[in-house]
Short mmCIF file of C-alpha atoms and ligand atoms in Angstrom, two decimals:
data_model
loop_
_atom_site.label_atom_id
_atom_site.label_comp_id
_atom_site.label_asym_id
_atom_site.label_seq_id
_atom_site.Cartn_x
_atom_site.Cartn_y
_atom_site.Cartn_z
CA MET A 30 -18.14 36.78 168.48
CA ARG A 31 -18.71 38.16 164.92
CA ILE A 32 -18.22 36.22 161.69
CA THR A 33 -18.23 38.16 158.66
CA ILE A 34 -17.69 36.55 155.01
CA ASP A 35 -16.33 37.96 151.86
CA GLU A 36 -18.36 35.83 149.11
CA ASP A 37 -16.09 37.17 146.62
CA ARG A 38 -13.01 35.51 147.93
CA CYS A 39 -15.13 32.24 148.43
CA CYS A 40 -13.45 29.43 146.22
CA ALA A 41 -16.31 27.11 147.15
CA ALA A 42 -13.86 24.83 148.95
CA GLY A 43 -16.21 23.78 151.84
CA GLN A 44 -13.47 23.44 154.42
CA CYS A 45 -15.71 25.68 156.59
CA VAL A 46 -18.96 23.30 156.10
CA LEU A 47 -16.48 20.55 157.57
CA ALA A 48 -15.24 22.44 160.28
CA ALA A 49 -18.25 24.01 161.74
CA PRO A 50 -21.26 22.43 159.77
CA ASP A 51 -23.94 24.45 162.44
CA VAL A 52 -22.56 27.87 161.42
CA PHE A 53 -21.76 27.55 157.57
CA ASP A 54 -23.26 25.77 154.54
CA GLN A 55 -22.83 26.41 150.83
CA ARG A 56 -25.26 27.38 148.23
CA ASP A 57 -26.50 24.73 145.81
CA ASP A 58 -25.60 26.19 142.54
CA ASP A 59 -22.26 27.46 142.97
CA GLY A 60 -20.94 26.25 146.37
CA ILE A 61 -20.31 29.90 147.61
CA VAL A 62 -20.55 29.92 151.61
CA ILE A 63 -23.86 30.71 153.42
CA LEU A 64 -23.15 31.98 156.94
CA LEU A 65 -25.93 30.45 159.23
CA ASP A 66 -25.12 32.12 162.16
CA ALA A 67 -23.24 35.28 162.56
CA ASP A 68 -22.87 35.39 166.31
CA PRO A 69 -22.90 31.83 167.38
CA GLY A 70 -22.53 30.48 171.11
CA PRO A 71 -19.53 29.86 172.72
CA ASP A 72 -19.77 26.10 172.08
CA GLN A 73 -19.34 26.84 168.46
CA HIS A 74 -16.21 29.48 169.02
CA ALA A 75 -13.23 26.73 168.55
CA ALA A 76 -14.88 25.09 165.42
CA VAL A 77 -15.30 28.65 163.93
CA ARG A 78 -11.74 29.38 164.53
CA ASP A 79 -10.83 26.30 162.91
CA ALA A 80 -13.05 26.96 159.88
CA ALA A 81 -11.67 30.51 159.37
CA ALA A 82 -8.11 29.25 159.66
CA ALA A 83 -8.64 26.26 157.18
CA CYS A 84 -10.74 28.19 154.58
CA PRO A 85 -8.15 28.36 151.82
CA ALA A 86 -9.46 31.78 150.33
CA ALA A 87 -9.13 33.56 153.43
CA ALA A 88 -12.91 34.31 153.18
CA ILE A 89 -14.03 34.03 156.44
CA MET A 90 -13.41 37.07 159.56
CA VAL A 91 -13.91 36.56 162.99
CA GLU A 92 -13.83 39.18 165.65
CA GLU A 93 -14.38 38.49 169.22
CA MET B 22 10.45 29.30 168.14
CA VAL B 23 11.32 29.88 164.51
CA VAL B 24 9.31 29.43 161.45
CA VAL B 25 10.78 29.60 158.06
CA GLY B 26 8.61 30.49 155.37
CA ALA B 27 5.95 33.35 155.67
CA SER B 28 3.19 32.07 153.53
CA ALA B 29 0.02 29.79 153.74
CA ALA B 30 1.71 27.09 155.78
CA GLY B 31 4.14 29.55 157.99
CA VAL B 32 1.02 31.60 158.89
CA ALA B 33 -1.20 28.63 159.57
CA VAL B 34 1.40 27.47 162.19
CA VAL B 35 1.62 31.14 163.69
CA GLU B 36 -1.74 31.52 163.98
CA THR B 37 -2.57 28.56 165.36
CA LEU B 38 0.18 28.49 167.98
CA ARG B 39 -1.06 32.07 169.28
CA ARG B 40 -4.64 30.70 169.23
CA GLU B 41 -3.68 27.80 171.22
CA GLY B 42 -2.21 30.20 173.92
CA PHE B 43 1.70 29.88 173.11
CA ASP B 44 2.86 33.40 174.20
CA GLY B 45 6.59 32.88 173.72
CA PRO B 46 8.70 34.40 171.11
CA ILE B 47 8.37 33.67 167.49
CA SER B 48 10.70 34.36 164.60
CA LEU B 49 8.82 34.41 161.26
CA ILE B 50 11.26 34.29 158.49
CA GLY B 51 10.05 35.17 154.77
CA ALA B 52 12.30 35.37 151.57
CA GLU B 53 9.64 37.97 150.03
CA LEU B 54 9.16 41.65 150.60
CA GLU B 55 5.31 41.18 150.58
CA LEU B 56 3.13 40.57 153.78
CA PRO B 57 1.99 36.99 153.56
CA TYR B 58 -0.36 36.53 150.40
CA ASP B 59 -2.03 33.80 148.92
CA ARG B 60 -1.10 32.12 145.50
CA PRO B 61 -4.07 30.53 143.89
CA PRO B 62 -5.51 34.06 142.85
CA LEU B 63 -2.13 34.34 141.17
CA SER B 64 -3.13 32.11 138.08
CA LYS B 65 -7.01 33.47 138.53
CA ARG B 66 -8.55 36.58 139.27
CA MET B 67 -5.27 38.39 139.76
CA LEU B 68 -3.84 37.29 136.35
CA SER B 69 -6.92 38.12 134.85
CA GLY B 70 -6.71 41.90 136.32
CA GLN B 71 -9.99 41.40 138.51
CA TRP B 72 -8.10 41.44 141.68
CA THR B 73 -5.31 43.87 142.36
CA ALA B 74 -2.48 42.68 144.22
CA GLU B 75 -3.78 44.18 147.71
CA ARG B 76 -6.58 41.81 147.75
CA THR B 77 -4.16 38.63 147.68
CA VAL B 78 -3.21 39.54 151.33
CA LEU B 79 -3.55 36.27 153.41
CA ARG B 80 -4.60 38.21 156.55
CA PRO B 81 -4.76 41.91 156.86
CA ARG B 82 -1.76 43.69 158.17
CA ALA B 83 -3.52 44.54 161.92
CA THR B 84 -4.08 40.78 162.45
CA VAL B 85 -0.51 39.94 161.31
CA GLU B 86 0.93 42.32 163.76
CA GLY B 87 -1.50 41.10 166.55
CA TRP B 88 0.45 37.80 166.09
CA ASN B 89 3.40 39.86 168.10
CA THR B 90 6.03 37.89 166.14
CA ASP B 91 9.45 38.86 164.99
CA LEU B 92 8.71 39.12 161.50
CA ARG B 93 11.58 39.13 159.14
CA LEU B 94 10.66 39.72 155.60
CA ALA B 95 12.96 40.06 152.68
CA THR B 96 15.13 37.49 154.77
CA ARG B 97 16.18 34.18 153.69
CA ALA B 98 17.49 31.59 156.05
CA VAL B 99 20.61 30.06 154.55
CA ARG B 100 21.67 27.26 156.85
CA VAL B 101 20.35 25.35 159.73
CA ASP B 102 22.86 23.74 162.76
CA ALA B 103 20.25 20.91 164.11
CA ALA B 104 22.51 19.89 166.57
CA ALA B 105 23.13 23.35 168.10
CA ARG B 106 19.49 24.25 167.18
CA ARG B 107 20.58 27.39 165.24
CA VAL B 108 19.11 29.04 162.17
CA ILE B 109 21.61 31.19 160.15
CA LEU B 110 20.12 34.23 158.15
CA ASP B 111 21.22 35.81 155.00
CA ASP B 112 21.94 39.01 156.75
CA GLY B 113 24.08 37.21 159.01
CA ASP B 114 22.11 37.21 161.92
CA GLU B 115 21.61 33.62 163.73
CA LEU B 116 18.53 32.55 165.88
CA ALA B 117 18.75 29.91 168.41
CA TYR B 118 15.56 27.89 168.60
CA GLY B 119 13.66 25.25 170.67
CA ASP B 120 11.57 24.19 167.53
CA LEU B 121 12.21 25.14 164.06
CA VAL B 122 9.21 24.77 161.61
CA ILE B 123 10.23 24.64 157.77
CA ALA B 124 7.58 25.82 155.63
CA THR B 125 9.71 27.37 152.72
CA GLY B 126 7.42 25.63 149.80
CA VAL B 127 8.73 25.02 146.48
CA ARG B 128 10.05 26.78 143.46
CA PRO B 129 9.16 26.26 139.65
CA ARG B 130 11.04 23.43 137.88
CA LEU B 131 13.08 24.91 134.93
CA LEU B 132 13.64 23.64 131.67
CA PRO B 133 17.36 22.64 131.27
CA GLY B 134 19.32 25.51 129.99
CA LEU B 135 16.28 27.87 130.13
CA PRO B 136 17.68 31.31 128.90
CA GLN B 137 16.68 34.08 131.24
CA VAL B 138 15.75 36.32 128.65
CA PRO B 139 12.47 38.92 128.43
CA GLY B 140 9.44 36.85 127.56
CA VAL B 141 10.28 33.83 129.61
CA HIS B 142 7.98 33.45 132.46
CA VAL B 143 7.26 31.40 135.54
CA LEU B 144 4.12 31.60 137.90
CA ARG B 145 4.94 31.45 141.47
CA THR B 146 5.30 34.71 143.38
CA LEU B 147 3.23 38.23 142.81
CA ALA B 148 5.82 39.72 140.76
CA ASP B 149 5.70 36.95 138.41
CA ALA B 150 1.81 37.21 138.17
CA VAL B 151 2.26 40.99 137.70
CA ALA B 152 4.96 40.52 134.96
CA LEU B 153 2.75 37.66 133.02
CA ARG B 154 -0.17 39.93 133.33
CA ASP B 155 1.54 42.99 131.88
CA ALA B 156 2.78 40.79 129.14
CA LEU B 157 -0.39 39.55 127.90
CA THR B 158 -2.22 43.27 127.62
CA ASP B 159 -1.59 43.17 123.97
CA GLY B 160 -2.77 39.74 122.58
CA PRO B 161 0.58 38.04 122.08
CA ARG B 162 1.09 34.73 120.98
CA LEU B 163 1.75 32.85 124.12
CA VAL B 164 3.07 29.20 124.56
CA VAL B 165 2.30 27.61 127.99
CA VAL B 166 4.77 24.53 128.30
CA GLY B 167 3.20 22.25 130.69
CA ALA B 168 -0.85 21.39 131.36
CA GLY B 169 -0.85 20.77 134.89
CA PHE B 170 -3.37 22.83 137.02
CA LEU B 171 -1.09 25.75 136.79
CA GLY B 172 -0.39 25.56 133.29
CA ALA B 173 -4.10 25.01 132.19
CA GLU B 174 -5.45 27.81 134.68
CA ALA B 175 -3.07 30.32 133.03
CA ALA B 176 -3.84 29.09 129.58
CA ALA B 177 -7.33 29.80 130.07
CA VAL B 178 -7.08 33.18 131.50
CA ALA B 179 -4.67 34.44 128.88
CA CYS B 180 -7.15 33.28 126.27
CA GLU B 181 -9.81 35.08 127.74
CA LEU B 182 -7.66 38.14 127.75
CA GLY B 183 -7.23 37.79 124.06
CA ALA B 184 -3.85 35.94 123.88
CA ASP B 185 -3.24 33.43 121.10
CA VAL B 186 -2.26 30.60 123.35
CA THR B 187 -1.00 27.33 122.83
CA LEU B 188 -0.46 24.53 125.52
CA VAL B 189 1.94 21.97 125.43
CA SER B 190 0.95 18.99 127.29
CA ASP B 191 3.27 15.71 127.34
CA LEU B 192 0.34 13.47 128.25
CA GLU B 193 -2.78 12.79 126.03
CA ALA B 194 -4.89 15.79 127.64
CA PRO B 195 -4.29 18.56 130.26
CA LEU B 196 -4.17 16.68 133.68
CA ALA B 197 -4.90 13.50 132.52
CA ASP B 198 -2.58 11.74 135.12
CA VAL B 199 -4.77 13.45 137.81
CA LEU B 200 -8.51 13.27 135.78
CA GLY B 201 -8.26 10.01 133.61
CA PRO B 202 -8.86 10.36 129.99
CA GLU B 203 -12.29 10.86 130.39
CA LEU B 204 -12.55 14.09 132.29
CA ALA B 205 -9.36 15.41 130.86
CA GLY B 206 -10.60 14.69 127.45
CA MET B 207 -13.84 16.96 128.46
CA LEU B 208 -10.93 19.36 129.60
CA LEU B 209 -9.01 18.99 126.21
CA ASP B 210 -12.42 19.99 124.39
CA GLU B 211 -12.94 22.89 126.51
CA HIS B 212 -9.61 24.54 125.78
CA GLY B 213 -10.15 23.93 122.08
CA ARG B 214 -13.71 25.27 121.97
CA ARG B 215 -11.99 28.38 123.45
CA GLY B 216 -9.77 28.79 121.12
CA VAL B 217 -6.44 27.47 123.11
CA ARG B 218 -4.42 25.11 120.64
CA VAL B 219 -3.36 22.11 122.59
CA GLU B 220 -0.29 20.04 121.50
CA THR B 221 -0.68 16.91 123.19
CA GLY B 222 1.79 14.04 124.10
CA VAL B 223 4.56 16.09 123.08
CA ARG B 224 7.34 17.85 125.41
CA ALA B 225 9.26 21.15 124.84
CA ASP B 226 12.82 20.80 124.30
CA GLU B 227 14.10 24.09 124.14
CA VAL B 228 13.28 27.68 124.31
CA LEU B 229 14.37 29.73 121.15
CA VAL B 230 15.77 33.19 121.60
CA ALA B 231 16.11 35.99 118.87
CA ASP B 232 17.32 39.54 119.55
CA GLY B 233 17.57 39.07 123.18
CA ARG B 234 14.08 37.64 123.82
CA ALA B 235 11.90 34.65 123.65
CA SER B 236 10.91 33.87 119.89
CA GLY B 237 9.62 30.11 120.41
CA VAL B 238 9.63 26.91 121.75
CA ARG B 239 11.43 23.74 119.90
CA LEU B 240 9.19 20.75 120.74
CA VAL B 241 11.01 17.45 121.05
CA ASP B 242 9.59 16.27 117.80
CA GLY B 243 11.37 19.18 116.02
CA ARG B 244 8.53 21.31 115.58
CA ILE B 245 8.68 25.20 116.41
CA LEU B 246 6.17 26.80 117.93
CA PRO B 247 6.55 30.75 117.54
CA ALA B 248 5.99 32.86 120.57
CA ASP B 249 6.00 36.51 121.91
CA GLU B 250 5.78 35.27 125.72
CA ILE B 251 6.47 31.45 127.29
CA LEU B 252 5.28 30.42 130.35
CA VAL B 253 7.07 27.53 131.66
CA ALA B 254 4.70 25.42 133.95
CA ILE B 255 6.52 22.00 134.43
CA GLY B 256 5.99 21.67 138.10
CA ALA B 257 8.02 22.79 141.04
CA VAL B 258 10.77 21.65 143.56
CA PRO B 259 10.90 21.79 147.00
CA GLU B 260 12.96 24.61 148.92
CA THR B 261 15.31 22.60 150.98
CA GLY B 262 18.76 23.58 149.45
CA TRP B 263 19.33 25.59 152.46
CA LEU B 264 18.92 22.76 154.54
CA ASP B 265 22.16 20.68 153.00
CA GLY B 266 24.42 19.44 155.44
CA SER B 267 22.08 20.54 158.48
CA GLY B 268 21.33 17.03 159.66
CA VAL B 269 17.57 17.31 158.67
CA PRO B 270 16.51 14.72 156.36
CA VAL B 271 15.31 15.71 152.67
CA GLY B 272 14.83 13.87 149.60
CA ASN B 273 11.77 14.93 147.53
CA GLY B 274 10.73 17.42 150.33
CA VAL B 275 11.61 17.55 154.34
CA PHE B 276 11.20 13.96 155.22
CA CYS B 277 8.89 13.79 158.50
CA ASP B 278 7.08 11.10 160.29
CA ALA B 279 3.31 10.75 160.51
CA THR B 280 3.16 13.72 163.25
CA CYS B 281 5.32 15.96 160.74
CA SER B 282 8.31 16.16 162.73
CA ALA B 283 11.62 15.59 160.78
CA ALA B 284 14.14 15.52 163.59
CA PRO B 285 14.02 16.57 167.26
CA GLY B 286 12.42 20.26 167.50
CA VAL B 287 12.41 20.17 163.92
CA TRP B 288 8.70 20.15 162.04
CA ALA B 289 7.72 20.85 158.29
CA ALA B 290 4.38 22.04 156.73
CA GLY B 291 3.28 22.84 153.33
CA ASP B 292 4.20 22.18 149.81
CA VAL B 293 7.76 21.26 151.07
CA ALA B 294 6.92 18.76 153.78
CA SER B 295 6.73 15.18 152.84
CA TRP B 296 5.15 12.88 155.47
CA GLU B 297 4.11 9.44 156.03
CA HIS B 298 -0.05 9.63 155.74
CA PRO B 299 -0.87 7.19 158.22
CA GLY B 300 -4.48 6.53 156.45
CA LEU B 301 -2.68 6.18 153.02
CA GLY B 302 0.21 4.22 154.36
CA GLU B 303 2.53 6.03 152.12
CA ARG B 304 4.75 9.04 152.20
CA ILE B 305 3.14 11.77 150.50
CA ARG B 306 3.98 15.33 149.53
CA LEU B 307 0.96 17.96 148.57
CA GLU B 308 1.22 20.93 146.79
CA HIS B 309 -2.55 21.88 147.87
CA ARG B 310 -3.67 25.40 149.24
CA THR B 311 -5.61 23.56 152.08
CA ASN B 312 -3.17 20.99 152.98
CA ALA B 313 -1.02 24.21 153.66
CA GLY B 314 -3.22 25.53 156.16
CA GLU B 315 -4.47 22.23 157.47
CA GLN B 316 -0.68 20.71 157.84
CA GLY B 317 0.39 24.17 159.43
CA MET B 318 -2.47 24.04 161.92
CA ALA B 319 -1.43 20.14 162.72
CA VAL B 320 2.20 21.03 163.39
CA ALA B 321 1.37 23.87 165.66
CA ARG B 322 -0.50 21.56 167.79
CA ASN B 323 1.91 18.84 167.69
CA LEU B 324 4.78 21.16 168.64
CA LEU B 325 2.72 22.14 171.69
CA ALA B 326 1.86 18.89 172.73
CA ALA B 327 5.56 17.75 172.35
CA ARG B 328 6.47 20.63 174.65
CA ALA B 329 3.64 19.69 177.21
CA GLY B 330 4.67 15.89 177.09
CA ARG B 331 1.65 14.74 175.34
CA PRO B 332 1.81 12.57 172.46
CA ALA B 333 1.63 14.22 169.01
CA THR B 334 -1.27 13.21 166.65
CA PRO B 335 -0.68 11.69 163.21
CA PHE B 336 -1.62 13.92 160.19
CA ALA B 337 -4.33 12.20 158.29
CA PRO B 338 -6.25 14.46 155.96
CA VAL B 339 -8.44 13.87 152.70
CA PRO B 340 -6.15 15.92 150.25
CA TYR B 341 -8.11 18.43 148.60
CA VAL B 342 -7.43 20.65 145.55
CA TRP B 343 -9.69 22.68 143.17
CA SER B 344 -8.83 24.43 140.03
CA ASP B 345 -10.77 27.09 138.15
CA GLN B 346 -10.90 27.03 134.17
CA TYR B 347 -12.89 29.23 132.57
CA ASP B 348 -16.28 28.63 134.08
CA LEU B 349 -15.38 25.28 135.26
CA THR B 350 -14.51 24.22 138.91
CA ILE B 351 -12.92 21.08 139.36
CA GLN B 352 -12.63 19.83 142.93
CA ILE B 353 -10.50 16.89 143.72
CA TYR B 354 -10.67 14.85 147.09
CA GLY B 355 -8.30 12.20 147.64
CA ARG B 356 -5.14 11.41 145.22
CA PRO B 357 -6.55 9.78 141.99
CA ARG B 358 -4.02 7.74 139.91
CA PRO B 359 -3.24 6.95 136.23
CA GLY B 360 -5.20 3.79 135.69
CA ASP B 361 -8.08 4.27 138.43
CA ALA B 362 -11.49 3.10 137.32
CA LEU B 363 -14.04 5.94 136.57
CA ARG B 364 -17.57 6.02 137.46
CA ILE B 365 -19.60 9.26 136.91
CA VAL B 366 -22.30 9.05 139.82
CA GLU B 367 -23.87 12.69 138.99
CA GLY B 368 -24.33 14.44 135.93
CA SER B 369 -22.37 14.19 132.95
CA THR B 370 -19.46 15.60 130.79
CA ALA B 371 -22.40 16.76 128.52
CA GLU B 372 -24.08 18.92 131.10
CA ARG B 373 -20.50 20.15 132.31
CA SER B 374 -21.46 19.14 135.62
CA LEU B 375 -20.57 16.02 137.21
CA VAL B 376 -19.43 14.17 140.31
CA ALA B 377 -16.85 11.29 139.38
CA LEU B 378 -15.59 8.70 141.91
CA HIS B 379 -11.93 7.06 141.32
CA GLY B 380 -11.67 3.54 142.41
CA ARG B 381 -8.57 1.37 142.90
CA ASP B 382 -8.21 -2.18 144.69
CA GLY B 383 -11.64 -2.26 145.48
CA ARG B 384 -12.02 0.99 147.11
CA VAL B 385 -13.17 4.58 146.11
CA ARG B 386 -9.75 6.22 146.36
CA ALA B 387 -10.85 9.82 144.84
CA ALA B 388 -13.76 12.12 144.09
CA THR B 389 -13.49 14.55 141.21
CA GLY B 390 -16.53 17.05 140.83
CA ILE B 391 -16.94 19.78 138.11
CA ASN B 392 -19.31 22.66 139.00
CA ARG B 393 -21.00 20.72 141.81
CA PRO B 394 -19.28 21.98 144.82
CA ARG B 395 -21.95 20.68 147.23
CA GLN B 396 -22.23 17.26 145.98
CA THR B 397 -18.54 16.93 145.55
CA ARG B 398 -18.21 17.49 149.22
CA ALA B 399 -20.72 14.96 150.13
CA ALA B 400 -18.73 12.35 148.12
CA ARG B 401 -16.01 13.39 150.55
CA ALA B 402 -16.99 10.94 152.97
CA LEU B 403 -16.72 8.05 150.76
CA VAL B 404 -12.97 8.83 150.11
CA ALA B 405 -12.37 9.43 153.76
CA ARG B 406 -13.62 5.69 154.63
CA ALA B 407 -12.29 4.42 151.47
CA ALA B 408 -16.10 2.66 150.73
CA PRO B 409 -16.12 -0.09 148.61
CA TRP B 410 -15.87 0.32 144.85
CA GLU B 411 -18.74 -1.79 144.00
CA THR B 412 -21.43 -0.84 146.54
CA GLY B 413 -20.31 2.71 147.78
CA SER B 414 -21.31 4.84 145.24
CA ALA B 415 -23.75 7.26 147.03
CA PRO B 416 -23.29 8.60 150.79
CA GLU B 417 -25.00 6.30 153.27
CA HIS B 418 -27.98 7.42 154.89
CA GLY B 419 -27.36 9.88 157.51
CA GLU B 420 -23.70 9.73 156.86
CA ARG B 421 -22.03 13.15 158.59
CA GLU B 422 -19.08 14.52 156.32
CA GLY B 423 -15.89 15.01 157.78
CA VAL B 424 -15.90 11.92 159.84
CA PRO B 425 -12.60 10.28 159.34
CA ALA B 426 -12.61 6.74 157.98
C1 FAD C 27 -0.17 30.29 140.92
C2 FAD C 27 -0.54 29.21 141.59
C3 FAD C 27 -1.94 28.94 141.65
C4 FAD C 27 -2.31 28.03 142.72
N1 FAD C 27 -3.56 27.53 142.64
C5 FAD C 27 -3.72 26.81 143.44
C6 FAD C 27 -5.17 26.24 143.60
O1 FAD C 27 -6.07 26.60 142.80
N2 FAD C 27 -5.63 25.16 144.19
C7 FAD C 27 -4.58 24.86 145.34
O2 FAD C 27 -5.27 23.74 146.12
N3 FAD C 27 -3.32 25.18 145.26
C8 FAD C 27 -3.14 26.02 144.58
N4 FAD C 27 -1.70 26.47 144.22
C9 FAD C 27 -0.61 25.67 145.63
C10 FAD C 27 -0.90 26.43 146.62
O3 FAD C 27 -0.48 27.83 146.26
C11 FAD C 27 0.34 26.24 147.52
O4 FAD C 27 0.18 24.93 147.84
C12 FAD C 27 0.46 26.87 149.00
O5 FAD C 27 1.11 28.29 148.20
C13 FAD C 27 1.77 26.60 149.85
O6 FAD C 27 1.99 27.24 150.73
P1 FAD C 27 3.37 26.94 151.68
O7 FAD C 27 3.45 27.95 152.79
O8 FAD C 27 3.60 25.64 151.62
O9 FAD C 27 4.65 27.39 150.51
P2 FAD C 27 4.79 28.60 149.50
O10 FAD C 27 3.61 29.21 149.21
O11 FAD C 27 5.62 28.15 148.35
O12 FAD C 27 5.44 29.64 150.52
C14 FAD C 27 6.74 29.36 151.13
C15 FAD C 27 7.42 30.61 151.22
O13 FAD C 27 8.87 30.53 151.97
C16 FAD C 27 9.78 31.38 151.18
N5 FAD C 27 10.80 30.94 151.53
C17 FAD C 27 11.47 29.71 150.59
N6 FAD C 27 12.92 29.62 150.93
C18 FAD C 27 13.14 30.47 152.19
C19 FAD C 27 14.17 30.34 153.09
N7 FAD C 27 15.23 29.93 152.78
N8 FAD C 27 14.21 31.56 153.91
C20 FAD C 27 13.10 32.28 154.10
N9 FAD C 27 12.05 32.00 153.19
C21 FAD C 27 12.02 31.27 152.43
C22 FAD C 27 9.43 31.81 149.77
O14 FAD C 27 9.83 32.75 149.41
C23 FAD C 27 7.97 31.64 149.84
O15 FAD C 27 7.36 32.89 150.32
C24 FAD C 27 -1.16 27.42 143.44
C25 FAD C 27 -0.04 27.58 143.33
C26 FAD C 27 0.24 28.88 142.64
C27 FAD C 27 1.86 29.28 142.40
S1 SF4 C 28 -13.90 27.35 153.24
FE1 SF4 C 28 -13.80 29.43 152.31
S2 SF4 C 28 -13.37 29.33 150.40
FE2 SF4 C 28 -14.32 27.31 151.11
S3 SF4 C 28 -16.44 27.41 151.17
FE3 SF4 C 28 -15.82 28.15 153.08
S4 SF4 C 28 -15.72 30.33 152.75
FE4 SF4 C 28 -15.76 29.45 150.84
#
């Protein structure tokens, strides 16, 4: 799995952190997404796909 | 399987169905011409011109094609026969369904007798946004009727683009019904400071026309606000007309049970869906972008569960909405109501950065953050478990976000 994020789209909703807290975090000042792990293990895959689907800004792209 | 409405909710349904391994046929019916696109940018970076239309697509074309659906754009569902399980389209085609997902969203509410003349705008679609953006290029006088999220955001962008903006609010301040007087007052000051005139506590009565185009707005108190362009942003109504006589229950939206099912094999998601929220113990309908995605996912999973003979799961999200105005990002978890108690727990209005809790019946019912996204998300947990109002002002030690109450 390969995750990319588009910071410019991110609207700091934090839905990704709620869905996959081991993979995503938010910057302190403006809440923009931080990718903690661009290639997480299989145990995280379902959570990451949930995060990508839940992101209200379509800012998270996932490739297998 | 037929999904009607190809926007945030419909896309979430299809994407989740495929992700959960459903490989049967899906028809995705959308009235608009464009590939599914996102609406929040339409009153923000798309309206300001920072983004082009292409930037608003929800998913790249290749991803949409990868779902392998019978995608029919520029096509409207005009009728449903729930007994016979058929959807009738405006091109005459009829589609049989095992499950039907209704994701037709809402359309702008109009002022009664609103003239359809140049200079009158609503803001719901990409075409609306392009028309309004083009109308704002040479500093016109803009009157925005309605100071909810949409009106307030559009007023902010228009003002930054150099328009001479008047915002008409029927409340004492923009969003006062949601934010409460203190935070709405801060917003009112901000609009004023930036040069937007805000007419508060008054409604628009009529749009005036001269020489075939909009010339102003008459308020109910008789005053006239001259205008070159007028944006009507007084809320929205669910797109349910095509369901009349279908047997699918509709009122203020499609009436669903707690699992988002409206009738056997009929489901609804997104702005159009009204459902019994199990945690809140009341029927609600949300016009929030995150809800469209979450409810779309929930419907897809419940629909597959029902097909497999497994029980469906009640849909009990913590509502979330955000709004960008000038350099303020406002984020709200839960459902604040007029008359709620308010307590600012971090920051202040003077700092233009804060986290506030809304309390009702002795419990934390909602949290609002302004320019403090991370800390606001931490307060979500208090909303999720309806923490006691008196003691629950800070997340408990070690509390993990996102754990439902
Ligand atoms: C300008 C703007 C700014 C916004 N900003 C924010 C924001 O900052 N934060 C936030 O949380 N939310 C925001 N929202 C709300 C958010 O965009 C909506 O909650 C979301 O779009 C709902 O998605 P949906 O799929 O349920 O409905 P919609 O997006 O309304 O999509 C419904 C689709 O169904 C189609 N349709 C309707 N009837 C038929 C039919 N009979 N047959 C076929 N197709 C049909 C429509 O053409 C439309 O494409 C904003 C909305 C607007 C308009
Ligand atoms: S969910 Fe999307 S918009 Fe929200 S913080 Fe994560 S990446 Fe950004």
